Amino acid sequence: DMPLQDLAVRSDLYRKLGARVHFRKDQKATAIFDYEQGKLFQPGRDGWESAKMLAKVTCFTLTTAREHLVWTHWLVSNNATREKTLNLNPEHPIRRLLSVFTFNANVVNSSAYYLLMPDASMLHRATGFTFEALNSVFDASYAGSTIFKPFPEKTYNPALQELIDAGKFPFATQFTEYYEIVRKFVSDWLGKAGDAALDEEAKNFYNAMKLSTK
């Protein structure tokens, strides 16, 4: 369900986004609801191809602005890079670990800020939104972020949970497995760091991350 129909567009040349996709238990799409038109479209009937395009564009736009840009770049990557630089010396084992995964992140995140956030920027022009509407997407993405919640603790609606339990939703099952691989890797690294894993710098880093991601 992607209700973006209240986001204003720049002119009549653009149509509003917003769609809800209905699935069967075998994950086949059975219908798409177009919020702007207030109509439900079904496979093989008039308007189905346009409804599919609407759903794809809505999903791609939302995922690009929310999960990719705000959550991944501006929250996780930006905060981790900033706080490890300000709170950990270059030889600290936590900073050495993070540096491998945040290499060049400042350049990427700064470029994303200047290229994708301002009025008439690349992202703004790639969508039909007004600048105010695009800003509201950024604000809602920030306020509703769950990016720091451990992946195995995420909850799903009953229908999705049924697919997960049956091993038919790899996004959840494989990501949980990957999360455990990374968690063990980091735990082993910190275990070999000795007292440094719990020293004053480590605590300062942790508290800074906690505060900046509140």
C-alpha positions as a LaTeX table, in Angstrom:
\begin{tabular}{lrrr}
\hline
Residue & $x$ (\AA) & $y$ (\AA) & $z$ (\AA) \\
\hline
Asp1 & 0.00 & 0.00 & 0.00 \\
Met2 & 1.64 & 3.24 & $-1.18$ \\
Pro3 & $-0.79$ & 6.13 & $-0.60$ \\
Leu4 & 1.08 & 9.07 & $-2.11$ \\
Gln5 & $-1.97$ & 10.63 & $-3.76$ \\
Asp6 & $-1.94$ & 13.70 & $-1.49$ \\
Leu7 & 1.50 & 14.79 & $-2.72$ \\
Ala8 & 1.09 & 17.75 & $-5.07$ \\
Val9 & 2.55 & 17.69 & $-8.58$ \\
Arg10 & 4.03 & 20.63 & $-10.46$ \\
Ser11 & 1.48 & 20.88 & $-13.28$ \\
Asp12 & $-1.23$ & 19.07 & $-15.23$ \\
Leu13 & 1.55 & 17.46 & $-17.26$ \\
Tyr14 & 2.12 & 15.08 & $-14.37$ \\
Arg15 & $-0.30$ & 12.68 & $-12.75$ \\
Lys16 & $-0.34$ & 11.97 & $-9.03$ \\
Leu17 & 1.24 & 8.81 & $-7.68$ \\
Gly18 & $-0.27$ & 6.40 & $-5.16$ \\
Ala19 & $-1.25$ & 2.75 & $-5.59$ \\
Arg20 & $-2.22$ & $-0.33$ & $-3.63$ \\
Val21 & $-1.27$ & $-3.73$ & $-5.07$ \\
His22 & $-3.33$ & $-6.81$ & $-4.21$ \\
Phe23 & $-1.70$ & $-10.26$ & $-4.22$ \\
Arg24 & $-2.89$ & $-13.85$ & $-4.00$ \\
Lys25 & $-1.19$ & $-16.27$ & $-1.63$ \\
Asp26 & 0.99 & $-17.47$ & $-4.52$ \\
Gln27 & 2.27 & $-13.85$ & $-4.80$ \\
Lys28 & 0.55 & $-13.16$ & $-8.14$ \\
Ala29 & $-0.88$ & $-9.66$ & $-8.50$ \\
Thr30 & $-4.67$ & $-9.77$ & $-8.75$ \\
Ala31 & $-5.51$ & $-6.06$ & $-8.78$ \\
Ile32 & $-4.09$ & $-2.56$ & $-8.45$ \\
Phe33 & $-5.98$ & 0.31 & $-6.85$ \\
Asp34 & $-5.33$ & 3.74 & $-8.35$ \\
Tyr35 & $-5.80$ & 6.28 & $-5.55$ \\
Glu36 & $-6.11$ & 9.33 & $-7.82$ \\
Gln37 & $-8.86$ & 7.74 & $-9.91$ \\
Gly38 & $-10.38$ & 5.82 & $-7.01$ \\
Lys39 & $-10.59$ & 2.73 & $-9.22$ \\
Leu40 & $-9.48$ & $-0.90$ & $-8.99$ \\
Phe41 & $-7.86$ & $-2.40$ & $-12.09$ \\
Gln42 & $-7.51$ & $-6.12$ & $-12.80$ \\
Pro43 & $-5.29$ & $-8.16$ & $-15.15$ \\
Gly44 & $-6.43$ & $-8.32$ & $-18.75$ \\
Arg45 & $-8.91$ & $-5.49$ & $-18.43$ \\
Asp46 & $-8.82$ & $-1.88$ & $-19.60$ \\
Gly47 & $-6.33$ & 0.23 & $-17.69$ \\
Trp48 & $-4.28$ & $-2.69$ & $-16.33$ \\
Glu49 & $-1.05$ & $-1.77$ & $-18.11$ \\
Ser50 & $-1.29$ & 1.84 & $-16.94$ \\
Ala51 & $-2.03$ & 0.68 & $-13.40$ \\
Lys52 & 1.08 & $-1.51$ & $-13.44$ \\
Met53 & 3.19 & 1.44 & $-14.56$ \\
Leu54 & 1.67 & 3.61 & $-11.82$ \\
Ala55 & 2.49 & 0.99 & $-9.18$ \\
Lys56 & 6.06 & 0.57 & $-10.43$ \\
Val57 & 6.77 & 4.30 & $-10.56$ \\
Thr58 & 5.19 & 4.86 & $-7.14$ \\
Cys59 & 7.21 & 2.05 & $-5.58$ \\
Phe60 & 10.48 & 3.06 & $-7.25$ \\
Thr61 & 10.06 & 6.72 & $-6.26$ \\
Leu62 & 9.20 & 5.89 & $-2.65$ \\
Thr63 & 12.03 & 3.37 & $-2.28$ \\
Thr64 & 14.57 & 5.73 & $-3.86$ \\
Ala65 & 13.67 & 8.69 & $-1.65$ \\
Arg66 & 12.99 & 6.79 & 1.59 \\
Glu67 & 14.93 & 3.52 & 1.97 \\
His68 & 17.84 & 4.43 & $-0.29$ \\
Leu69 & 18.46 & 8.15 & 0.09 \\
Val70 & 17.17 & 9.10 & 3.55 \\
Trp71 & 17.55 & 5.85 & 5.45 \\
Thr72 & 20.73 & 4.40 & 3.94 \\
His73 & 22.76 & 7.47 & 2.94 \\
Trp74 & 21.64 & 10.31 & 5.20 \\
Leu75 & 20.91 & 8.32 & 8.37 \\
Val76 & 23.04 & 5.16 & 8.58 \\
Ser77 & 26.03 & 6.08 & 6.42 \\
Asn78 & 26.18 & 9.77 & 7.32 \\
Asn79 & 25.77 & 9.30 & 11.07 \\
Ala80 & 28.19 & 6.39 & 11.33 \\
Thr81 & 30.83 & 8.24 & 9.31 \\
Arg82 & 30.47 & 11.45 & 11.28 \\
Glu83 & 30.42 & 9.93 & 14.76 \\
Lys84 & 33.31 & 7.50 & 14.21 \\
Thr85 & 35.42 & 10.41 & 12.90 \\
Leu86 & 34.55 & 12.72 & 15.80 \\
Asn87 & 34.70 & 10.17 & 18.63 \\
Leu88 & 37.23 & 7.47 & 17.69 \\
Asn89 & 40.94 & 7.86 & 17.00 \\
Pro90 & 42.18 & 6.45 & 13.66 \\
Glu91 & 43.69 & 3.36 & 15.34 \\
His92 & 40.62 & 2.49 & 17.35 \\
Pro93 & 39.35 & $-1.00$ & 16.37 \\
Ile94 & 35.75 & 0.16 & 15.95 \\
Arg95 & 36.81 & 2.99 & 13.65 \\
Arg96 & 39.10 & 0.66 & 11.70 \\
Leu97 & 36.18 & $-1.70$ & 11.17 \\
Leu98 & 33.73 & 1.02 & 10.15 \\
Ser99 & 36.24 & 2.71 & 7.85 \\
Val100 & 36.19 & $-0.30$ & 5.53 \\
Phe101 & 32.42 & 0.04 & 5.06 \\
Thr102 & 32.21 & 3.84 & 5.01 \\
Phe103 & 35.13 & 4.53 & 2.67 \\
Asn104 & 34.38 & 7.63 & 0.55 \\
Ala105 & 30.96 & 7.92 & 2.22 \\
Asn106 & 31.37 & 11.64 & 2.91 \\
Val107 & 31.89 & 12.34 & $-0.78$ \\
Val108 & 28.90 & 10.24 & $-1.79$ \\
Asn109 & 26.57 & 11.65 & 0.87 \\
Ser110 & 27.60 & 15.25 & 0.24 \\
Ser111 & 27.10 & 14.79 & $-3.48$ \\
Ala112 & 23.69 & 13.24 & $-2.84$ \\
Tyr113 & 22.75 & 16.22 & $-0.70$ \\
Tyr114 & 23.63 & 18.78 & $-3.38$ \\
Leu115 & 22.38 & 16.74 & $-6.35$ \\
Leu116 & 19.18 & 15.28 & $-4.91$ \\
Met117 & 17.78 & 17.48 & $-2.13$ \\
Pro118 & 17.55 & 21.12 & $-3.37$ \\
Asp119 & 14.81 & 22.75 & $-5.41$ \\
Ala120 & 15.14 & 21.83 & $-9.11$ \\
Ser121 & 17.70 & 19.15 & $-8.23$ \\
Met122 & 18.05 & 15.92 & $-10.17$ \\
Leu123 & 15.58 & 14.01 & $-7.97$ \\
His124 & 13.08 & 16.85 & $-8.00$ \\
Arg125 & 13.15 & 17.04 & $-11.79$ \\
Ala126 & 12.96 & 13.24 & $-12.10$ \\
Thr127 & 9.59 & 13.27 & $-10.34$ \\
Gly128 & 6.47 & 15.30 & $-10.93$ \\
Phe129 & 6.31 & 16.50 & $-7.32$ \\
Thr130 & 6.39 & 20.10 & $-6.23$ \\
Phe131 & 9.42 & 20.91 & $-4.11$ \\
Glu132 & 7.23 & 21.15 & $-1.00$ \\
Ala133 & 5.81 & 17.67 & $-1.70$ \\
Leu134 & 9.27 & 16.20 & $-2.14$ \\
Asn135 & 10.36 & 17.75 & 1.15 \\
Ser136 & 7.37 & 16.15 & 2.85 \\
Val137 & 8.59 & 12.77 & 1.56 \\
Phe138 & 12.00 & 13.43 & 3.14 \\
Asp139 & 10.40 & 14.54 & 6.42 \\
Ala140 & 8.08 & 11.52 & 6.60 \\
Ser141 & 10.96 & 9.19 & 5.74 \\
Tyr142 & 13.05 & 10.60 & 8.57 \\
Ala143 & 10.23 & 10.52 & 11.11 \\
Gly144 & 9.13 & 6.99 & 10.24 \\
Ser145 & 12.56 & 5.42 & 9.87 \\
Thr146 & 13.09 & 1.92 & 11.26 \\
Ile147 & 16.52 & 1.49 & 9.70 \\
Phe148 & 18.31 & 1.00 & 13.04 \\
Lys149 & 15.93 & $-1.69$ & 14.24 \\
Pro150 & 17.68 & $-5.10$ & 14.15 \\
Phe151 & 16.38 & $-6.89$ & 11.08 \\
Pro152 & 15.29 & $-10.11$ & 12.88 \\
Glu153 & 13.02 & $-7.99$ & 15.10 \\
Lys154 & 10.99 & $-6.58$ & 12.23 \\
Thr155 & 7.32 & $-7.54$ & 12.19 \\
Tyr156 & 5.11 & $-8.34$ & 9.22 \\
Asn157 & 1.41 & $-8.68$ & 8.56 \\
Pro158 & $-0.01$ & $-12.22$ & 8.95 \\
Ala159 & $-0.10$ & $-12.95$ & 5.22 \\
Leu160 & 3.57 & $-12.06$ & 4.78 \\
Gln161 & 4.52 & $-13.93$ & 7.93 \\
Glu162 & 2.87 & $-17.02$ & 6.48 \\
Leu163 & 5.05 & $-16.71$ & 3.38 \\
Ile164 & 8.15 & $-16.20$ & 5.55 \\
Asp165 & 7.38 & $-19.30$ & 7.62 \\
Ala166 & 6.99 & $-21.29$ & 4.40 \\
Gly167 & 10.33 & $-20.01$ & 3.07 \\
Lys168 & 8.66 & $-18.11$ & 0.21 \\
Phe169 & 9.73 & $-14.56$ & 1.07 \\
Pro170 & 13.53 & $-14.44$ & 0.66 \\
Phe171 & 13.74 & $-10.72$ & 1.45 \\
Ala172 & 13.00 & $-11.57$ & 5.08 \\
Thr173 & 14.56 & $-15.02$ & 5.42 \\
Gln174 & 17.81 & $-14.31$ & 3.58 \\
Phe175 & 18.24 & $-10.88$ & 5.13 \\
Thr176 & 17.84 & $-12.37$ & 8.61 \\
Glu177 & 20.51 & $-14.95$ & 7.78 \\
Tyr178 & 22.79 & $-12.22$ & 6.42 \\
Tyr179 & 22.20 & $-10.09$ & 9.51 \\
Glu180 & 23.39 & $-12.95$ & 11.70 \\
Ile181 & 26.53 & $-13.37$ & 9.57 \\
Val182 & 27.36 & $-9.67$ & 10.01 \\
Arg183 & 26.47 & $-9.69$ & 13.70 \\
Lys184 & 28.82 & $-12.62$ & 14.36 \\
Phe185 & 31.58 & $-11.00$ & 12.33 \\
Val186 & 31.32 & $-7.75$ & 14.31 \\
Ser187 & 31.06 & $-9.61$ & 17.63 \\
Asp188 & 34.20 & $-11.58$ & 16.83 \\
Trp189 & 36.00 & $-8.37$ & 15.84 \\
Leu190 & 35.02 & $-6.63$ & 19.08 \\
Gly191 & 35.94 & $-9.72$ & 21.06 \\
Lys192 & 39.48 & $-9.49$ & 19.71 \\
Ala193 & 39.62 & $-5.74$ & 20.37 \\
Gly194 & 39.98 & $-6.34$ & 24.08 \\
Asp195 & 39.45 & $-3.38$ & 26.40 \\
Ala196 & 39.19 & $-0.98$ & 23.45 \\
Ala197 & 35.73 & $-2.34$ & 22.64 \\
Leu198 & 34.48 & $-0.88$ & 25.93 \\
Asp199 & 36.78 & 2.10 & 26.46 \\
Glu200 & 35.75 & 5.74 & 26.82 \\
Glu201 & 35.97 & 6.41 & 23.09 \\
Ala202 & 33.73 & 3.43 & 22.33 \\
Lys203 & 31.17 & 4.69 & 24.83 \\
Asn204 & 31.32 & 8.20 & 23.38 \\
Phe205 & 30.76 & 6.78 & 19.92 \\
Tyr206 & 27.82 & 4.69 & 21.10 \\
Asn207 & 26.18 & 7.60 & 22.92 \\
Ala208 & 26.69 & 9.92 & 19.95 \\
Met209 & 25.09 & 7.38 & 17.61 \\
Lys210 & 22.22 & 6.88 & 20.04 \\
Leu211 & 21.59 & 10.62 & 20.28 \\
Ser212 & 21.92 & 11.36 & 16.54 \\
Thr213 & 19.60 & 8.50 & 15.57 \\
Lys214 & 16.97 & 9.09 & 18.25 \\
\hline
\end{tabular}
